[in-house]
mmCIF file of C-alpha atoms in Angstrom:
data_model
loop_
_atom_site.group_PDB
_atom_site.id
_atom_site.type_symbol
_atom_site.label_atom_id
_atom_site.label_comp_id
_atom_site.label_asym_id
_atom_site.label_seq_id
_atom_site.Cartn_x
_atom_site.Cartn_y
_atom_site.Cartn_z
ATOM 1 C CA MET R 1 -6.279 28.265 13.447
ATOM 2 C CA ARG R 2 -5.644 28.415 17.214
ATOM 3 C CA GLN R 3 -3.275 25.688 18.432
ATOM 4 C CA ILE R 4 -3.112 23.915 21.804
ATOM 5 C CA ASN R 5 -0.017 21.814 22.532
ATOM 6 C CA LEU R 6 -0.324 19.012 25.074
ATOM 7 C CA GLU R 7 1.834 16.073 26.171
ATOM 8 C CA GLU R 8 0.684 12.593 27.087
ATOM 9 C CA TYR R 9 -0.152 12.289 30.829
ATOM 10 C CA GLN R 10 1.076 15.847 31.541
ATOM 11 C CA ASP R 11 -1.033 18.716 32.965
ATOM 12 C CA SER R 12 -1.180 21.814 30.790
ATOM 13 C CA GLY R 13 -1.013 25.349 32.015
ATOM 14 C CA PRO R 14 -4.195 27.417 32.124
ATOM 15 C CA ILE R 15 -5.864 27.404 28.688
ATOM 16 C CA THR R 16 -8.695 29.663 27.628
ATOM 17 C CA LEU R 17 -11.647 27.780 26.074
ATOM 18 C CA GLY R 18 -15.041 28.952 25.013
ATOM 19 C CA VAL R 19 -18.061 26.940 26.119
ATOM 20 C CA ASP R 20 -18.482 25.423 22.634
ATOM 21 C CA GLU R 21 -14.781 24.577 22.401
ATOM 22 C CA ARG R 22 -14.837 22.904 25.815
ATOM 23 C CA ASP R 23 -17.897 20.848 24.956
ATOM 24 C CA VAL R 24 -16.508 19.792 21.569
ATOM 25 C CA LEU R 25 -13.230 18.628 23.136
ATOM 26 C CA ARG R 26 -15.071 16.711 25.857
ATOM 27 C CA GLU R 27 -17.155 14.978 23.186
ATOM 28 C CA LEU R 28 -14.359 14.143 20.744
ATOM 29 C CA LEU R 29 -11.435 13.718 23.171
ATOM 30 C CA PRO R 30 -12.930 11.964 26.208
ATOM 31 C CA SER R 31 -9.429 10.755 27.196
ATOM 32 C CA VAL R 32 -8.441 14.346 27.952
ATOM 33 C CA SER R 33 -9.576 15.575 31.364
ATOM 34 C CA ILE R 34 -10.710 19.222 31.355
ATOM 35 C CA GLU R 35 -10.750 20.852 34.791
ATOM 36 C CA PRO R 36 -11.695 24.489 35.430
ATOM 37 C CA VAL R 37 -9.069 26.742 36.971
ATOM 38 C CA LYS R 38 -10.206 28.201 40.298
ATOM 39 C CA HIS R 39 -11.407 31.783 40.356
ATOM 40 C CA THR R 40 -11.746 31.942 36.551
ATOM 41 C CA SER R 41 -14.720 31.504 34.248
ATOM 42 C CA SER R 42 -13.091 30.399 31.000
ATOM 43 C CA LYS R 43 -9.662 28.927 31.851
ATOM 44 C CA TYR R 44 -9.072 25.165 32.112
ATOM 45 C CA ARG R 45 -6.250 22.709 32.747
ATOM 46 C CA LEU R 46 -6.086 19.863 30.262
ATOM 47 C CA ARG R 47 -4.493 16.483 30.976
ATOM 48 C CA PRO R 48 -4.335 13.925 28.158
ATOM 49 C CA GLY R 49 -4.512 10.226 28.832
ATOM 50 C CA SER R 50 -3.003 7.569 26.568
ATOM 51 C CA ILE R 51 -4.462 8.995 23.326
ATOM 52 C CA VAL R 52 -1.884 10.941 21.291
ATOM 53 C CA GLY R 53 -2.023 12.655 17.921
ATOM 54 C CA ALA R 54 -3.856 15.631 16.471
ATOM 55 C CA LEU R 55 -7.444 16.867 16.265
ATOM 56 C CA GLU R 56 -8.755 19.835 14.313
ATOM 57 C CA VAL R 57 -12.248 21.096 14.877
ATOM 58 C CA ASP R 58 -13.993 24.402 14.295
ATOM 59 C CA GLY R 59 -10.881 26.581 14.120
ATOM 60 C CA LEU R 60 -9.091 24.798 16.976
ATOM 61 C CA SER R 61 -6.069 22.521 16.603
ATOM 62 C CA VAL R 62 -5.068 20.206 19.488
ATOM 63 C CA LEU R 63 -1.726 18.412 19.309
ATOM 64 C CA ILE R 64 -0.935 15.696 21.858
ATOM 65 C CA LYS R 65 2.702 14.667 21.889
ATOM 66 C CA PRO R 66 3.633 11.108 22.926
ATOM 67 C CA LYS R 67 6.127 10.490 25.735
ATOM 68 C CA ILE R 68 8.193 8.273 23.488
ATOM 69 C CA GLY R 69 9.869 9.857 20.499
ATOM 70 C CA MET R 70 8.008 10.252 17.231
ATOM 71 C CA PRO R 71 10.383 7.813 15.433
ATOM 72 C CA GLN R 72 9.659 5.141 18.041
ATOM 73 C CA LEU R 73 5.932 5.755 17.768
ATOM 74 C CA LEU R 74 5.901 5.218 14.017
ATOM 75 C CA SER R 75 8.253 2.250 14.216
ATOM 76 C CA LEU R 76 6.023 0.514 16.780
ATOM 77 C CA ALA R 77 2.872 1.284 14.813
ATOM 78 C CA CYS R 78 4.355 0.028 11.528
ATOM 79 C CA TYR R 79 5.711 -3.111 13.169
ATOM 80 C CA ALA R 80 2.325 -3.877 14.765
ATOM 81 C CA LEU R 81 0.746 -3.657 11.312
ATOM 82 C CA GLY R 82 3.238 -6.135 9.870
ATOM 83 C CA ILE R 83 5.681 -3.745 8.178
ATOM 84 C CA TYR R 84 8.979 -5.407 8.996
ATOM 85 C CA LYS R 85 12.608 -4.320 8.831
ATOM 86 C CA GLN R 86 11.810 -0.622 9.179
ATOM 87 C CA GLN R 87 14.466 1.462 10.930
ATOM 88 C CA ASP R 88 14.046 4.575 13.013
ATOM 89 C CA LYS R 89 16.420 6.369 10.631
ATOM 90 C CA GLU R 90 13.551 6.390 8.140
ATOM 91 C CA PHE R 91 11.670 8.681 10.492
ATOM 92 C CA SER R 92 14.594 10.749 11.734
ATOM 93 C CA PHE R 93 13.321 13.885 10.007
ATOM 94 C CA ALA R 94 10.167 13.795 12.097
ATOM 95 C CA LYS R 95 11.425 14.211 15.665
ATOM 96 C CA ASP R 96 10.125 17.737 16.259
ATOM 97 C CA GLU R 97 7.203 17.771 13.837
ATOM 98 C CA ALA R 98 3.502 17.476 14.616
ATOM 99 C CA LEU R 99 2.109 14.015 14.029
ATOM 100 C CA PRO R 100 0.151 14.851 10.821
ATOM 101 C CA ASP R 101 3.287 16.340 9.288
ATOM 102 C CA VAL R 102 5.304 13.314 10.424
ATOM 103 C CA LEU R 103 2.870 10.945 8.769
ATOM 104 C CA ALA R 104 2.734 13.019 5.607
ATOM 105 C CA LEU R 105 6.518 13.128 5.271
ATOM 106 C CA ALA R 106 6.807 9.404 5.987
ATOM 107 C CA LEU R 107 4.100 8.578 3.440
ATOM 108 C CA ILE R 108 5.743 10.790 0.823
ATOM 109 C CA ALA R 109 9.164 9.160 1.350
ATOM 110 C CA ALA R 110 7.688 5.673 1.184
ATOM 111 C CA ALA R 111 5.657 6.564 -1.960
ATOM 112 C CA ARG R 112 8.767 7.974 -3.647
ATOM 113 C CA ARG R 113 10.597 4.670 -3.112
ATOM 114 C CA ALA R 114 7.598 2.567 -4.166
ATOM 115 C CA PHE R 115 6.921 4.586 -7.302
ATOM 116 C CA GLY R 116 10.622 4.443 -8.311
ATOM 117 C CA ARG R 117 9.791 1.392 -10.412
ATOM 118 C CA GLY R 118 6.668 3.037 -11.805
ATOM 119 C CA VAL R 119 3.133 3.015 -10.460
ATOM 120 C CA LEU R 120 2.026 -0.538 -9.702
ATOM 121 C CA ARG R 121 -0.493 -2.029 -12.092
ATOM 122 C CA GLY R 122 -2.689 -5.057 -11.725
ATOM 123 C CA TYR R 123 -5.748 -6.778 -13.093
ATOM 124 C CA GLN R 124 -9.032 -5.308 -11.934
ATOM 125 C CA ALA R 125 -12.334 -7.036 -12.638
ATOM 126 C CA GLU R 126 -14.636 -4.709 -14.621
ATOM 127 C CA GLU R 127 -18.228 -4.937 -15.868
ATOM 128 C CA ASP R 128 -19.335 -2.786 -18.792
ATOM 129 C CA ALA R 129 -21.448 -2.695 -21.983
ATOM 130 C CA LEU R 130 -19.219 -2.538 -25.088
ATOM 131 C CA HIS R 131 -19.631 -2.750 -28.842
ATOM 132 C CA THR R 132 -16.781 -5.273 -29.131
ATOM 133 C CA VAL R 133 -16.566 -8.514 -27.199
ATOM 134 C CA ARG R 134 -13.771 -8.974 -24.654
ATOM 135 C CA GLY R 135 -13.709 -11.213 -21.583
ATOM 136 C CA ARG R 136 -16.940 -13.023 -20.782
ATOM 137 C CA ILE R 137 -20.433 -12.174 -21.912
ATOM 138 C CA ARG R 138 -22.897 -11.731 -19.049
ATOM 139 C CA PHE R 139 -25.763 -13.547 -20.750
ATOM 140 C CA GLU R 140 -28.302 -13.037 -17.948
ATOM 141 C CA ASP R 141 -27.701 -9.279 -17.921
ATOM 142 C CA GLN R 142 -27.716 -9.155 -21.728
ATOM 143 C CA ILE R 143 -31.129 -10.851 -21.913
ATOM 144 C CA ARG R 144 -32.590 -8.883 -19.014
ATOM 145 C CA ARG R 145 -31.387 -5.449 -20.160
ATOM 146 C CA ARG R 146 -31.074 -5.778 -23.961
ATOM 147 C CA TYR R 147 -33.389 -8.587 -25.079
ATOM 148 C CA GLY R 148 -33.286 -8.821 -28.897
ATOM 149 C CA VAL R 149 -30.662 -6.054 -29.196
ATOM 150 C CA PRO R 150 -27.208 -7.384 -30.217
ATOM 151 C CA LEU R 151 -25.146 -4.300 -29.280
ATOM 152 C CA PRO R 152 -23.762 -3.199 -26.926
ATOM 153 C CA VAL R 153 -22.801 -6.466 -25.206
ATOM 154 C CA GLU R 154 -22.802 -6.845 -21.384
ATOM 155 C CA LEU R 155 -19.323 -8.051 -20.508
ATOM 156 C CA ARG R 156 -17.091 -8.962 -17.569
ATOM 157 C CA PHE R 157 -13.367 -8.636 -18.184
ATOM 158 C CA ASP R 158 -10.041 -7.996 -16.429
ATOM 159 C CA GLU R 159 -8.464 -4.582 -16.995
ATOM 160 C CA PHE R 160 -4.700 -4.136 -16.478
ATOM 161 C CA THR R 161 -4.768 -0.803 -14.675
ATOM 162 C CA GLU R 162 -3.225 1.474 -12.034
ATOM 163 C CA ASP R 163 -6.664 1.684 -10.369
ATOM 164 C CA ILE R 164 -6.022 -1.152 -7.904
ATOM 165 C CA LEU R 165 -6.509 -1.450 -4.144
ATOM 166 C CA ALA R 166 -2.881 -0.690 -3.163
ATOM 167 C CA ASN R 167 -2.891 2.619 -5.076
ATOM 168 C CA ARG R 168 -6.390 3.479 -3.862
ATOM 169 C CA LEU R 169 -5.255 3.137 -0.254
ATOM 170 C CA VAL R 170 -2.201 5.377 -0.799
ATOM 171 C CA LYS R 171 -4.289 8.019 -2.577
ATOM 172 C CA ALA R 172 -6.994 7.946 0.109
ATOM 173 C CA ALA R 173 -4.362 8.360 2.859
ATOM 174 C CA ALA R 174 -2.707 11.264 1.064
ATOM 175 C CA ALA R 175 -6.090 12.959 0.630
ATOM 176 C CA ARG R 176 -6.994 12.366 4.291
ATOM 177 C CA LEU R 177 -3.783 14.063 5.460
ATOM 178 C CA GLY R 178 -4.168 16.815 2.868
ATOM 179 C CA ARG R 179 -7.424 17.913 4.518
ATOM 180 C CA MET R 180 -5.553 18.723 7.725
ATOM 181 C CA THR R 181 -3.562 21.865 8.406
ATOM 182 C CA LEU R 182 0.034 20.822 7.687
ATOM 183 C CA ARG R 183 2.744 23.142 8.942
ATOM 184 C CA SER R 184 5.429 21.690 6.687
ATOM 185 C CA SER R 185 5.541 23.136 3.183
ATOM 186 C CA GLU R 186 7.543 20.084 2.145
ATOM 187 C CA ALA R 187 4.656 17.869 3.318
ATOM 188 C CA ARG R 188 2.058 19.898 1.422
ATOM 189 C CA ARG R 189 4.083 19.836 -1.818
ATOM 190 C CA GLY R 190 4.873 16.152 -1.433
ATOM 191 C CA LEU R 191 1.233 15.148 -0.981
ATOM 192 C CA GLY R 192 0.398 17.156 -4.059
ATOM 193 C CA ARG R 193 3.026 15.290 -6.097
ATOM 194 C CA THR R 194 1.770 11.947 -4.794
ATOM 195 C CA ALA R 195 -1.787 12.789 -5.803
ATOM 196 C CA ALA R 196 -0.622 13.860 -9.256
ATOM 197 C CA ILE R 197 1.250 10.571 -9.795
ATOM 198 C CA LEU R 198 -1.957 8.707 -8.864
ATOM 199 C CA GLU R 199 -4.276 10.893 -10.995
ATOM 200 C CA ASN R 200 -5.646 7.791 -12.793
ATOM 201 C CA VAL R 201 -6.544 6.092 -9.521
ATOM 202 C CA SER R 202 -10.011 6.362 -8.024
ATOM 203 C CA LEU R 203 -10.262 8.463 -4.832
ATOM 204 C CA LEU R 204 -12.312 6.441 -2.361
ATOM 205 C CA GLU R 205 -13.247 6.964 1.270
ATOM 206 C CA PHE R 206 -12.407 4.156 3.664
ATOM 207 C CA SER R 207 -14.088 3.905 7.048
ATOM 208 C CA ARG R 208 -11.801 3.283 10.022
ATOM 209 C CA ARG R 209 -13.706 0.035 10.587
ATOM 210 C CA ASN R 210 -13.289 -1.114 6.999
ATOM 211 C CA VAL R 211 -9.732 -0.619 5.757
ATOM 212 C CA PRO R 212 -8.954 -3.663 3.592
ATOM 213 C CA GLU R 213 -5.608 -5.479 3.696
ATOM 214 C CA VAL R 214 -3.387 -6.042 0.672
ATOM 215 C CA THR R 215 -1.843 -9.432 -0.092
ATOM 216 C CA PHE R 216 1.843 -9.115 -0.982
ATOM 217 C CA ASP R 217 3.955 -11.242 -3.297
ATOM 218 C CA ARG R 218 7.201 -10.818 -5.215
ATOM 219 C CA LEU R 219 5.512 -8.469 -7.693
ATOM 220 C CA ASN R 220 4.226 -5.924 -5.180
ATOM 221 C CA GLU R 221 6.534 -6.478 -2.172
ATOM 222 C CA HIS R 222 8.158 -3.062 -2.812
ATOM 223 C CA TYR R 223 4.737 -1.507 -1.978
ATOM 224 C CA ARG R 224 4.574 -3.052 1.513
ATOM 225 C CA HIS R 225 5.836 -0.005 3.403
ATOM 226 C CA VAL R 226 3.781 2.657 1.631
ATOM 227 C CA VAL R 227 0.605 0.561 1.821
ATOM 228 C CA GLY R 228 1.260 -0.130 5.520
ATOM 229 C CA LEU R 229 1.636 3.564 6.227
ATOM 230 C CA ALA R 230 -1.510 4.320 4.222
ATOM 231 C CA ARG R 231 -3.482 1.738 6.251
ATOM 232 C CA LEU R 232 -2.080 3.167 9.503
ATOM 233 C CA ILE R 233 -3.312 6.643 8.511
ATOM 234 C CA LEU R 234 -6.744 5.415 7.464
ATOM 235 C CA LEU R 235 -7.188 3.226 10.566
ATOM 236 C CA HIS R 236 -6.512 6.081 12.952
ATOM 237 C CA SER R 237 -8.061 9.051 11.184
ATOM 238 C CA GLU R 238 -11.538 10.177 10.142
ATOM 239 C CA PHE R 239 -14.158 11.713 12.397
ATOM 240 C CA GLU R 240 -17.882 11.983 12.013
ATOM 241 C CA SER R 241 -19.801 15.266 12.127
ATOM 242 C CA PHE R 242 -20.454 16.660 15.574
ATOM 243 C CA ARG R 243 -23.875 18.060 16.413
ATOM 244 C CA GLY R 244 -24.732 18.141 12.739
ATOM 245 C CA ASP R 245 -22.762 21.137 11.533
ATOM 246 C CA VAL R 246 -19.309 20.989 13.076
ATOM 247 C CA ARG R 247 -16.724 18.938 11.197
ATOM 248 C CA ALA R 248 -13.651 17.413 12.788
ATOM 249 C CA SER R 249 -10.578 15.752 11.339
ATOM 250 C CA GLY R 250 -7.516 14.279 12.882
ATOM 251 C CA PHE R 251 -5.238 11.381 13.578
ATOM 252 C CA LEU R 252 -5.293 9.744 17.041
ATOM 253 C CA ILE R 253 -3.486 6.660 18.388
ATOM 254 C CA ASP R 254 -4.342 4.890 21.642
ATOM 255 C CA MET R 255 -0.960 4.054 23.145
ATOM 256 C CA ASN R 256 -2.527 1.381 25.317
ATOM 257 C CA ARG R 257 -3.790 -0.428 22.228
ATOM 258 C CA LEU R 258 -0.621 0.184 20.252
ATOM 259 C CA PHE R 259 1.547 -1.231 23.053
ATOM 260 C CA GLN R 260 -0.585 -4.351 23.285
ATOM 261 C CA GLU R 261 -0.562 -4.917 19.515
ATOM 262 C CA PHE R 262 3.180 -4.358 19.268
ATOM 263 C CA VAL R 263 4.050 -6.737 22.120
ATOM 264 C CA THR R 264 1.736 -9.413 20.670
ATOM 265 C CA GLN R 265 3.245 -9.122 17.163
ATOM 266 C CA ALA R 266 6.820 -8.990 18.469
ATOM 267 C CA LEU R 267 6.372 -12.131 20.589
ATOM 268 C CA ARG R 268 4.778 -14.002 17.688
ATOM 269 C CA GLU R 269 7.741 -13.122 15.531
ATOM 270 C CA GLU R 270 10.212 -14.062 18.262
ATOM 271 C CA PHE R 271 8.626 -17.467 18.838
ATOM 272 C CA ARG R 272 7.710 -17.873 15.133
ATOM 273 C CA VAL R 273 4.178 -18.929 16.001
ATOM 274 C CA SER R 274 0.850 -18.067 14.440
ATOM 275 C CA GLU R 275 -2.152 -16.166 15.748
ATOM 276 C CA ALA R 276 -3.770 -19.540 16.498
ATOM 277 C CA THR R 277 -1.009 -20.394 18.990
ATOM 278 C CA LEU R 278 -0.283 -17.041 20.683
ATOM 279 C CA GLN R 279 -3.724 -15.502 20.740
ATOM 280 C CA SER R 280 -4.859 -11.983 21.567
ATOM 281 C CA GLU R 281 -8.080 -11.223 23.481
ATOM 282 C CA ARG R 282 -9.441 -14.739 23.245
ATOM 283 C CA LYS R 283 -12.612 -14.988 25.284
ATOM 284 C CA VAL R 284 -12.446 -17.599 28.038
ATOM 285 C CA PRO R 285 -15.046 -18.477 30.690
ATOM 286 C CA PHE R 286 -14.455 -17.263 34.240
ATOM 287 C CA ASP R 287 -17.083 -19.297 36.036
ATOM 288 C CA LYS R 288 -18.495 -22.795 35.635
ATOM 289 C CA ASP R 289 -21.784 -21.463 34.265
ATOM 290 C CA ASP R 290 -19.930 -19.533 31.561
ATOM 291 C CA SER R 291 -21.790 -16.370 32.499
ATOM 292 C CA VAL R 292 -18.698 -14.165 32.770
ATOM 293 C CA LYS R 293 -16.064 -13.883 30.011
ATOM 294 C CA LEU R 294 -12.417 -12.911 30.383
ATOM 295 C CA GLU R 295 -10.247 -11.550 27.561
ATOM 296 C CA PRO R 296 -6.523 -11.724 28.381
ATOM 297 C CA ASP R 297 -4.261 -9.797 26.028
ATOM 298 C CA LEU R 298 -2.025 -12.835 25.533
ATOM 299 C CA SER R 299 -2.665 -16.558 25.838
ATOM 300 C CA TRP R 300 -0.726 -19.550 24.467
ATOM 301 C CA TRP R 301 -2.722 -22.551 23.237
ATOM 302 C CA GLU R 302 -1.669 -26.053 22.341
ATOM 303 C CA GLY R 303 -4.249 -28.659 21.459
ATOM 304 C CA GLY R 304 -7.035 -26.763 23.206
ATOM 305 C CA LYS R 305 -5.011 -26.331 26.407
ATOM 306 C CA CYS R 306 -3.691 -22.953 27.622
ATOM 307 C CA THR R 307 -0.054 -23.021 28.792
ATOM 308 C CA PHE R 308 0.552 -19.286 29.342
ATOM 309 C CA VAL R 309 -1.421 -16.115 30.027
ATOM 310 C CA GLY R 310 -0.271 -12.514 30.133
ATOM 311 C CA ASP R 311 -1.419 -8.911 29.896
ATOM 312 C CA ALA R 312 0.287 -5.892 28.290
ATOM 313 C CA LYS R 313 -0.276 -2.476 29.847
ATOM 314 C CA TYR R 314 1.021 0.886 28.775
ATOM 315 C CA LYS R 315 1.745 2.197 32.255
ATOM 316 C CA ARG R 316 4.944 3.547 33.783
ATOM 317 C CA ILE R 317 5.211 2.041 37.246
ATOM 318 C CA ASP R 318 7.723 0.920 39.811
ATOM 319 C CA VAL R 319 7.494 -2.249 41.874
ATOM 320 C CA LYS R 320 5.903 -0.481 44.820
ATOM 321 C CA SER R 321 3.096 0.949 42.713
ATOM 322 C CA VAL R 322 1.952 -2.059 40.709
ATOM 323 C CA PRO R 323 -1.837 -1.501 40.840
ATOM 324 C CA ASN R 324 -3.710 -4.092 42.909
ATOM 325 C CA ALA R 325 -6.368 -4.259 40.200
ATOM 326 C CA ASP R 326 -3.785 -5.386 37.637
ATOM 327 C CA LEU R 327 -2.574 -8.159 39.956
ATOM 328 C CA TYR R 328 -6.176 -9.249 40.653
ATOM 329 C CA GLN R 329 -6.808 -9.319 36.913
ATOM 330 C CA ILE R 330 -3.866 -11.521 35.996
ATOM 331 C CA LEU R 331 -4.635 -13.800 38.959
ATOM 332 C CA ALA R 332 -8.182 -14.213 37.638
ATOM 333 C CA TYR R 333 -6.806 -15.128 34.220
ATOM 334 C CA ALA R 334 -4.356 -17.685 35.665
ATOM 335 C CA THR R 335 -7.051 -19.211 37.878
ATOM 336 C CA ALA R 336 -9.693 -19.459 35.151
ATOM 337 C CA LEU R 337 -7.189 -20.985 32.660
ATOM 338 C CA ASN R 338 -5.618 -23.269 35.276
ATOM 339 C CA VAL R 339 -2.025 -22.217 34.689
ATOM 340 C CA PRO R 340 0.629 -21.831 37.419
ATOM 341 C CA GLY R 341 0.933 -18.094 37.011
ATOM 342 C CA GLY R 342 0.814 -15.095 34.697
ATOM 343 C CA LEU R 343 2.890 -12.258 33.343
ATOM 344 C CA LEU R 344 2.197 -8.515 33.441
ATOM 345 C CA ILE R 345 4.130 -6.572 30.750
ATOM 346 C CA TYR R 346 4.393 -2.833 31.401
ATOM 347 C CA ALA R 347 6.075 -0.039 29.515
ATOM 348 C CA LYS R 348 9.421 0.900 31.034
ATOM 349 C CA GLY R 349 9.219 2.246 34.590
ATOM 350 C CA GLU R 350 11.635 2.663 37.443
ATOM 351 C CA ALA R 351 11.932 -1.042 38.058
ATOM 352 C CA ASP R 352 12.360 -3.916 35.621
ATOM 353 C CA THR R 353 10.932 -6.969 37.373
ATOM 354 C CA ALA R 354 8.887 -8.122 40.331
ATOM 355 C CA LYS R 355 7.426 -11.447 41.521
ATOM 356 C CA TYR R 356 4.415 -12.180 43.683
ATOM 357 C CA ARG R 357 3.646 -15.614 45.081
ATOM 358 C CA VAL R 358 -0.063 -15.722 45.920
ATOM 359 C CA LYS R 359 -0.925 -17.193 49.310
ATOM 360 C CA HIS R 360 -2.843 -20.506 49.393
ATOM 361 C CA SER R 361 -3.053 -20.811 45.589
ATOM 362 C CA GLY R 362 0.673 -20.854 44.901
ATOM 363 C CA LYS R 363 0.204 -18.849 41.698
ATOM 364 C CA LEU R 364 3.325 -16.965 40.584
ATOM 365 C CA LEU R 365 2.605 -13.486 39.165
ATOM 366 C CA GLU R 366 5.540 -11.867 37.432
ATOM 367 C CA VAL R 367 5.993 -8.249 36.356
ATOM 368 C CA VAL R 368 8.355 -7.099 33.619
ATOM 369 C CA ALA R 369 8.911 -3.732 31.948
ATOM 370 C CA LEU R 370 9.689 -3.121 28.286
ATOM 371 C CA ASP R 371 11.813 -0.058 27.595
ATOM 372 C CA LEU R 372 10.557 1.692 24.424
ATOM 373 C CA ALA R 373 13.633 3.922 24.020
ATOM 374 C CA GLY R 374 16.114 3.548 21.174
ATOM 375 C CA THR R 375 15.745 1.976 17.765
ATOM 376 C CA LEU R 376 13.278 -0.709 16.779
ATOM 377 C CA GLU R 377 16.144 -3.244 16.919
ATOM 378 C CA ASP R 378 16.909 -2.195 20.528
ATOM 379 C CA ILE R 379 13.275 -2.676 21.530
ATOM 380 C CA LEU R 380 13.005 -6.049 19.801
ATOM 381 C CA ALA R 381 16.188 -7.177 21.553
ATOM 382 C CA ARG R 382 14.499 -6.445 24.904
ATOM 383 C CA VAL R 383 11.472 -8.450 23.803
ATOM 384 C CA LYS R 384 13.773 -11.518 23.734
ATOM 385 C CA ASP R 385 14.150 -11.214 27.543
ATOM 386 C CA ILE R 386 10.360 -11.234 27.920
ATOM 387 C CA ALA R 387 10.169 -14.247 25.629
ATOM 388 C CA HIS R 388 12.591 -16.090 27.925
ATOM 389 C CA LYS R 389 10.277 -15.453 30.895
ATOM 390 C CA ILE R 390 7.331 -16.809 28.900
ATOM 391 C CA VAL R 391 9.328 -19.976 28.157
ATOM 392 C CA CYS R 392 9.957 -20.438 31.889
ATOM 393 C CA LEU R 393 6.292 -19.897 32.754
ATOM 394 C CA ARG R 394 5.178 -22.348 30.075
ATOM 395 C CA GLU R 395 7.624 -24.968 31.370
ATOM 396 C CA ARG R 396 5.915 -24.756 34.759
ATOM 397 C CA SER R 397 2.629 -25.635 33.031
#
């Protein structure tokens, strides 16, 4: 399989692509710009946007490396999904690996720890026709299907089994990664062992738009990490057929979305507030006729009143290059929600802070940058500084 290596927001050198390859990449990776090289007929320069990960299609493998390290990427993604207390050291083996291999190795390590106590079992509701009675008789089904026939009996009962949702998610994630070309022999062997351990578990397909959550308690808390990784894999993988006969598989993460989700989750944890208080993408009216809706990334609500609004953007900027459109956007949020100002949260750039006092309105627009380097603890410590700014903005309200 031919491999193309790219880096987030970096121009590639000239890359030879056939017409079909070019069209497939344009269809499946619209975030990657593909520009022809002058004076050539089949060479192109590729520049990824904020989408990172891996895509395999029709004999072609495209790897897009994130600007931040692979350990940071996985730590942020796990934290955003609610997997707490995970350290970068758990992903230290993955620094120079391709993302599918990284995920496979991380899933294998988490599964090994989770399965150390044995494969989790639980009660699963089953319906079946048996010759001995157990559980509850389904009288309506018995009469409808077997009127006048005593056996077998239509029953509903709880089965204590390994075939439960948590194990199904792990097995589905392992299978999804196993269909990709993994360069690590350790990853391939580890996925095989994981599948063997879960041989009595049903192999199901989960759509990216329908990956169920698992409720954790003291009995299954040790499964939190492996289930979280499994959900991460299932949420960001799976592709549909392209033009009917070309199949694609891969794992892609939108860093814009990930940054927003991480910042939102980290601030909720820092303030110890719920989703109802610090809301994400709540629709609010812009005009009196309610014909235009705004969706700020962050808004703080108390008793139906908004006391803070902010936006998180995965951009690397300095003070002199804060985009006007971003300032207009946060100003619109602050005006529509009638708060004294707003906060723009960027990924780390060349400057840390900036303030803009808007003429005539008096709105104060603040800019902060969150450095994503270092361990998860380092990043969360920097979130505390952002939280302090939010406190000051809310006090003005």
